[in-house]
Amino acid sequence: MSTKEPEIRRSDRASEPATDLLKEISKLRQPIAGSALANEINLMVREGDLYEKLDNQRVHCFACGHHCKINDGGRGICQVRYNVDGKLFVPRGYVAALQCDPIEKKPFFHVYPGTDALTFGMLGCDLHCGYCFAPDTMVITEQGPKQFSDVFNSSERFEQRREAEIAYPYAVRTISASGTWRRVEAVFKHPYRGKLAVIKPFYLPELRCTPDHRVFATDDVKRAPTLMYAKDLTLKHYLAIPRHYSFTSPQVIDVKKQLSEHQVTYRVPWDLSIQVREEIRAATARGETSHEIGERLEKSASYIRHVRSKMSRGRAEDVRTRGVLVESNTLRFPNEHRPGIPLTIPLDEAMAQLLGYYCAEGSVIQEKTRPNSYDLNFSFSPREITLAEHVRELLREHLGLEAQIIARSTTLAVVVSKVSAALLFKSLCGGRADEKRVPKQLFDAPRQVAQAFLDAYAQGDGHRYSTGKVSVTTVSSSLAYDIAWLALKLGHAPSLYDTPTSLVGRILGREVKCSPHQYTIVWYENSSVARRVIETDDYYLIPLREISFLDYDGDVYNMQVESEHNYLANFFAVSNCQNWDISQALRDATAGRPPTLVTPQQLVMLGKRNGAKVVASSYNEPLITSEWAVEVFGEAKANGFTCAYVSNGNATREVLEYIRPYVSAYKIDLKSMRDKNYRQLGAPLQNILDGVKLVHSMGFWLEIVTLTVPGFNDSEEELRDAAQFIASVSRDIPWHVTAFHQDYKMMDHANTSVSMLLRACELGREAGLNYVYAGNIPGNVGEWENTYCPNCRELLIERYGYTILDYRITGEGTCPNCATKIAGIWHADPREVRLGLADNWFLRRPRAVR
């Protein structure tokens, strides 16, 4: 094997594509041949240090917070540490990813700014599940179509296994391939890095699943669909959707249960001011009688006793918040005029029509000046007078509500000023247009009731063609899938299209915000219309228009269903989860190539060649390959490098003590301050919080990053909790709040706004943190890219993205203005800092080395 040093050149040209450093290493050591990664990494191991031997040839691994106890022949959760004859073997001697780029990208802002870090990555946490779907896949439940991740997260009980996290939902049923409701016994979530099959059918949304997941398909319309692997599908195949579904008994809306969590806030009129009431409270505490107090305030003693009684019962406030009031067979909210609405409402065809019209044209409007005032509103076109009259009549006859018809400039509105009615419709169907949904009671209602709802919705927000085609539109993803499911259940093969739209539109010359998606649902009430769908006695057969594969790194889901062991995913029949507890062979799917052998000496040589000052372990979780990292870091430290970890923080004291002689800087991703969110990410929150405390207490230089994801961890309360927790450990820990950008791995969250990042930074400052930074939106966050002296606020480091524009920290690591010690690892000679220019910041993009 050759030991000739590779030719390494640096290029800053923005137009030149990055060249992976692994190509240079491959000149030194060729990749091990073989297709199964599990076999490959078995050849690149040594006995580990971070474990203890147990009885029966078991071992206890200390490399990360999972604390795996591994039987002989088994692997840890990471899949790269395994037990043979009572000895734990661990990876060494290879890299799967390698890059030299600015240290600010890690991000470390307080470790040798303006220099580069040589960062290497190994393999691990690569459980390959052959039977799983992407998180946004819709599965059909009794409460309508739900995303897989939502079914998992809303479960009652969770269990962490070595291979997966298991959720046990309470009383959740799904539709099987026979059209029968079956109980969901468990939902599984696995970490997965590898290829996903992307199956694009005609008419319906794509399916994304692991290539070995089995779906019901056929390439001969005369032959019944059978289970086959997604990777084996061709454009000659059809996916199968069951045709026949059961309808059940009449439903009743329990209004009290539906509104039990709603509360309203209202004002309470008082003849006495707050000051006078406080005076009565103080006088009572002094022992004065009601007669004495009343005489001084010119009030009767009985009135004073009445006031004192209310105060003692905690009812002397000016504003109260209360829930529903039940009176006989009706329900209302405080300060709402009698009578209320019925406690129970039969979900018959008339009520189904009202709900359909609301989903199409309804809204709930709250008056800004009256906090307890809600109006139930239906908006029709000025020409739809008959429809408006029909809705008013339904409200009167079915709910006893008197509505007004109001002609506005562009609409004809049917309005009911009734808090309880407005909140009931909002609770059942959602408020804003993008929140609308079909009431869950309708999914289990008789056929004629479901048909009444669908007809009303189509009349309110759709169009019927002479061919029997029905087309409706909505901006709500939930409502779109719900309507498609109702149409399918009623015997019509639906089409569902998602059309991205402009975020800004114009109405009557005014600029208005628009929803980012418009969904169109189409079905045909006349089956004689020519379509590509093939109807058999039991199935709709849907042809395929495209099959592709993409790289994926994230969680995937599946579930176990009683009896038939199958269910519907995006309306298509698919296999139940099988053999979920069998570990699959690992593979490196992100790089598309096997790992490459290399020695610590060669890595250090490459770092020197590229002018790096830091060697870091990152890309996967470095804790699980700490023995190899220590081998590399020992050589790196002997050659003058500073060593760093970029980690998720799921650490143990044992592993931190093991790496402490070599590692100086440690970055931790604090992804959330909610345990439920961390369950989605596969680790208990407390492990991470404990890891942060351990890392700091053991003397590592620590920086923390929170990727701020809208709808996941961006609430002001959660960000404040994160800031306060970090400050409780040390106010000198830098906190990086960085912007999330959509990509193929995660398209169900919006991009992080600048205002959100700025507010997070302000919360960090309010918590007392000395160094708070906003990242991933260079040039848009003002002072929050820079480092300031916490004492005198002198500007010490000015940045633009990863570029250092100005550096003023002294060689002693102090502020040049007030001599305050600045926490971090700084240059002994400030002239070592590489500066850039703001208008040429693109020249400092991360550089691969050739």
mmCIF file of N, CA, C and O in Angstrom, residues 133-139 146-150 196 205-209 477 481 552 555-557 569-570 744-748:
data_model
loop_
_atom_site.group_PDB
_atom_site.id
_atom_site.type_symbol
_atom_site.label_atom_id
_atom_site.label_comp_id
_atom_site.label_asym_id
_atom_site.label_seq_id
_atom_site.Cartn_x
_atom_site.Cartn_y
_atom_site.Cartn_z
ATOM 1 N N PHE A 133 -41.679 4.461 6.767
ATOM 2 C CA PHE A 133 -42.124 5.593 5.961
ATOM 3 C C PHE A 133 -41.576 6.901 6.527
ATOM 4 O O PHE A 133 -41.246 6.998 7.713
ATOM 5 N N ALA A 134 -41.558 7.922 5.675
ATOM 6 C CA ALA A 134 -41.185 9.261 6.107
ATOM 7 C C ALA A 134 -42.223 9.789 7.105
ATOM 8 O O ALA A 134 -43.393 9.383 7.080
ATOM 9 N N PRO A 135 -41.832 10.738 7.993
ATOM 10 C CA PRO A 135 -42.731 11.190 9.067
ATOM 11 C C PRO A 135 -44.031 11.823 8.587
ATOM 12 O O PRO A 135 -45.033 11.774 9.279
ATOM 13 N N ASP A 136 -44.015 12.470 7.397
ATOM 14 C CA ASP A 136 -45.209 13.177 6.930
ATOM 15 C C ASP A 136 -46.181 12.287 6.165
ATOM 16 O O ASP A 136 -47.180 12.770 5.632
ATOM 17 N N THR A 137 -45.916 10.983 6.095
ATOM 18 C CA THR A 137 -46.836 10.061 5.446
ATOM 19 C C THR A 137 -48.158 10.041 6.205
ATOM 20 O O THR A 137 -48.183 9.960 7.433
ATOM 21 N N MET A 138 -49.275 10.096 5.468
ATOM 22 C CA MET A 138 -50.590 10.085 6.087
ATOM 23 C C MET A 138 -51.090 8.652 6.255
ATOM 24 O O MET A 138 -51.046 7.859 5.311
ATOM 25 N N VAL A 139 -51.562 8.341 7.454
ATOM 26 C CA VAL A 139 -52.210 7.060 7.704
ATOM 27 C C VAL A 139 -53.657 7.334 8.102
ATOM 28 O O VAL A 139 -53.960 8.353 8.736
ATOM 29 N N LYS A 146 -53.943 11.152 9.480
ATOM 30 C CA LYS A 146 -52.992 11.786 10.390
ATOM 31 C C LYS A 146 -51.581 11.479 9.931
ATOM 32 O O LYS A 146 -51.299 10.386 9.435
ATOM 33 N N GLN A 147 -50.674 12.438 10.096
ATOM 34 C CA GLN A 147 -49.280 12.177 9.799
ATOM 35 C C GLN A 147 -48.739 11.125 10.763
ATOM 36 O O GLN A 147 -49.102 11.088 11.941
ATOM 37 N N PHE A 148 -47.857 10.278 10.244
ATOM 38 C CA PHE A 148 -47.277 9.224 11.066
ATOM 39 C C PHE A 148 -46.671 9.798 12.345
ATOM 40 O O PHE A 148 -46.847 9.254 13.446
ATOM 41 N N SER A 149 -45.932 10.886 12.208
ATOM 42 C CA SER A 149 -45.272 11.472 13.375
ATOM 43 C C SER A 149 -46.291 11.948 14.406
ATOM 44 O O SER A 149 -46.050 11.877 15.616
ATOM 45 N N ASP A 150 -47.468 12.441 13.947
ATOM 46 C CA ASP A 150 -48.500 12.895 14.885
ATOM 47 C C ASP A 150 -49.118 11.718 15.630
ATOM 48 O O ASP A 150 -49.406 11.819 16.832
ATOM 49 N N LEU A 196 -34.292 6.545 0.311
ATOM 50 C CA LEU A 196 -35.736 6.417 0.343
ATOM 51 C C LEU A 196 -36.239 6.243 -1.084
ATOM 52 O O LEU A 196 -35.781 6.945 -2.000
ATOM 53 N N PRO A 205 -50.700 12.124 -3.751
ATOM 54 C CA PRO A 205 -49.344 12.490 -3.315
ATOM 55 C C PRO A 205 -48.391 11.301 -3.324
ATOM 56 O O PRO A 205 -48.796 10.149 -3.195
ATOM 57 N N GLU A 206 -47.115 11.608 -3.451
ATOM 58 C CA GLU A 206 -46.084 10.579 -3.509
ATOM 59 C C GLU A 206 -45.951 9.843 -2.178
ATOM 60 O O GLU A 206 -46.263 10.380 -1.106
ATOM 61 N N LEU A 207 -45.486 8.615 -2.277
ATOM 62 C CA LEU A 207 -45.105 7.820 -1.112
ATOM 63 C C LEU A 207 -43.591 7.855 -0.992
ATOM 64 O O LEU A 207 -42.886 7.647 -1.984
ATOM 65 N N ARG A 208 -43.078 8.074 0.224
ATOM 66 C CA ARG A 208 -41.637 8.002 0.464
ATOM 67 C C ARG A 208 -41.393 6.955 1.544
ATOM 68 O O ARG A 208 -41.857 7.108 2.676
ATOM 69 N N CYS A 209 -40.688 5.905 1.178
ATOM 70 C CA CYS A 209 -40.466 4.820 2.133
ATOM 71 C C CYS A 209 -39.107 4.187 1.884
ATOM 72 O O CYS A 209 -38.487 4.395 0.834
ATOM 73 N N SER A 477 -54.030 21.675 4.622
ATOM 74 C CA SER A 477 -53.576 20.321 4.308
ATOM 75 C C SER A 477 -54.465 19.287 4.994
ATOM 76 O O SER A 477 -54.852 18.279 4.390
ATOM 77 N N TYR A 481 -56.802 16.323 2.934
ATOM 78 C CA TYR A 481 -56.740 14.871 3.110
ATOM 79 C C TYR A 481 -58.053 14.326 3.687
ATOM 80 O O TYR A 481 -58.494 13.228 3.336
ATOM 81 N N TYR A 552 -31.506 10.194 2.553
ATOM 82 C CA TYR A 552 -32.319 10.635 3.685
ATOM 83 C C TYR A 552 -31.554 10.365 4.985
ATOM 84 O O TYR A 552 -30.879 9.342 5.119
ATOM 85 N N ASP A 555 -35.645 10.363 11.064
ATOM 86 C CA ASP A 555 -36.492 9.312 11.609
ATOM 87 C C ASP A 555 -37.451 8.782 10.552
ATOM 88 O O ASP A 555 -37.923 9.533 9.686
ATOM 89 N N VAL A 556 -37.744 7.498 10.638
ATOM 90 C CA VAL A 556 -38.768 6.872 9.810
ATOM 91 C C VAL A 556 -39.712 6.105 10.731
ATOM 92 O O VAL A 556 -39.347 5.745 11.850
ATOM 93 N N TYR A 557 -40.927 5.860 10.246
ATOM 94 C CA TYR A 557 -41.989 5.344 11.104
ATOM 95 C C TYR A 557 -42.673 4.136 10.471
ATOM 96 O O TYR A 557 -42.726 3.989 9.247
ATOM 97 N N ALA A 569 -51.394 3.933 3.730
ATOM 98 C CA ALA A 569 -50.440 5.046 3.816
ATOM 99 C C ALA A 569 -50.640 5.908 2.582
ATOM 100 O O ALA A 569 -50.495 5.419 1.448
ATOM 101 N N ASN A 570 -50.981 7.183 2.789
ATOM 102 C CA ASN A 570 -51.356 8.067 1.672
ATOM 103 C C ASN A 570 -52.441 7.412 0.807
ATOM 104 O O ASN A 570 -52.430 7.530 -0.417
ATOM 105 N N TYR A 744 -34.932 18.807 1.716
ATOM 106 C CA TYR A 744 -35.752 17.621 1.498
ATOM 107 C C TYR A 744 -35.995 16.816 2.753
ATOM 108 O O TYR A 744 -36.942 16.053 2.852
ATOM 109 N N LYS A 745 -35.151 16.969 3.755
ATOM 110 C CA LYS A 745 -35.329 16.193 4.970
ATOM 111 C C LYS A 745 -36.489 16.727 5.814
ATOM 112 O O LYS A 745 -37.064 16.014 6.594
ATOM 113 N N MET A 746 -36.800 17.984 5.662
ATOM 114 C CA MET A 746 -37.753 18.591 6.581
ATOM 115 C C MET A 746 -38.438 19.755 5.884
ATOM 116 O O MET A 746 -37.972 20.891 5.919
ATOM 117 N N MET A 747 -39.548 19.470 5.202
ATOM 118 C CA MET A 747 -40.256 20.493 4.450
ATOM 119 C C MET A 747 -41.540 20.943 5.138
ATOM 120 O O MET A 747 -42.265 21.781 4.610
ATOM 121 N N ASP A 748 -41.845 20.356 6.307
ATOM 122 C CA ASP A 748 -43.112 20.672 6.946
ATOM 123 C C ASP A 748 -42.993 21.820 7.937
ATOM 124 O O ASP A 748 -43.928 22.098 8.681
#
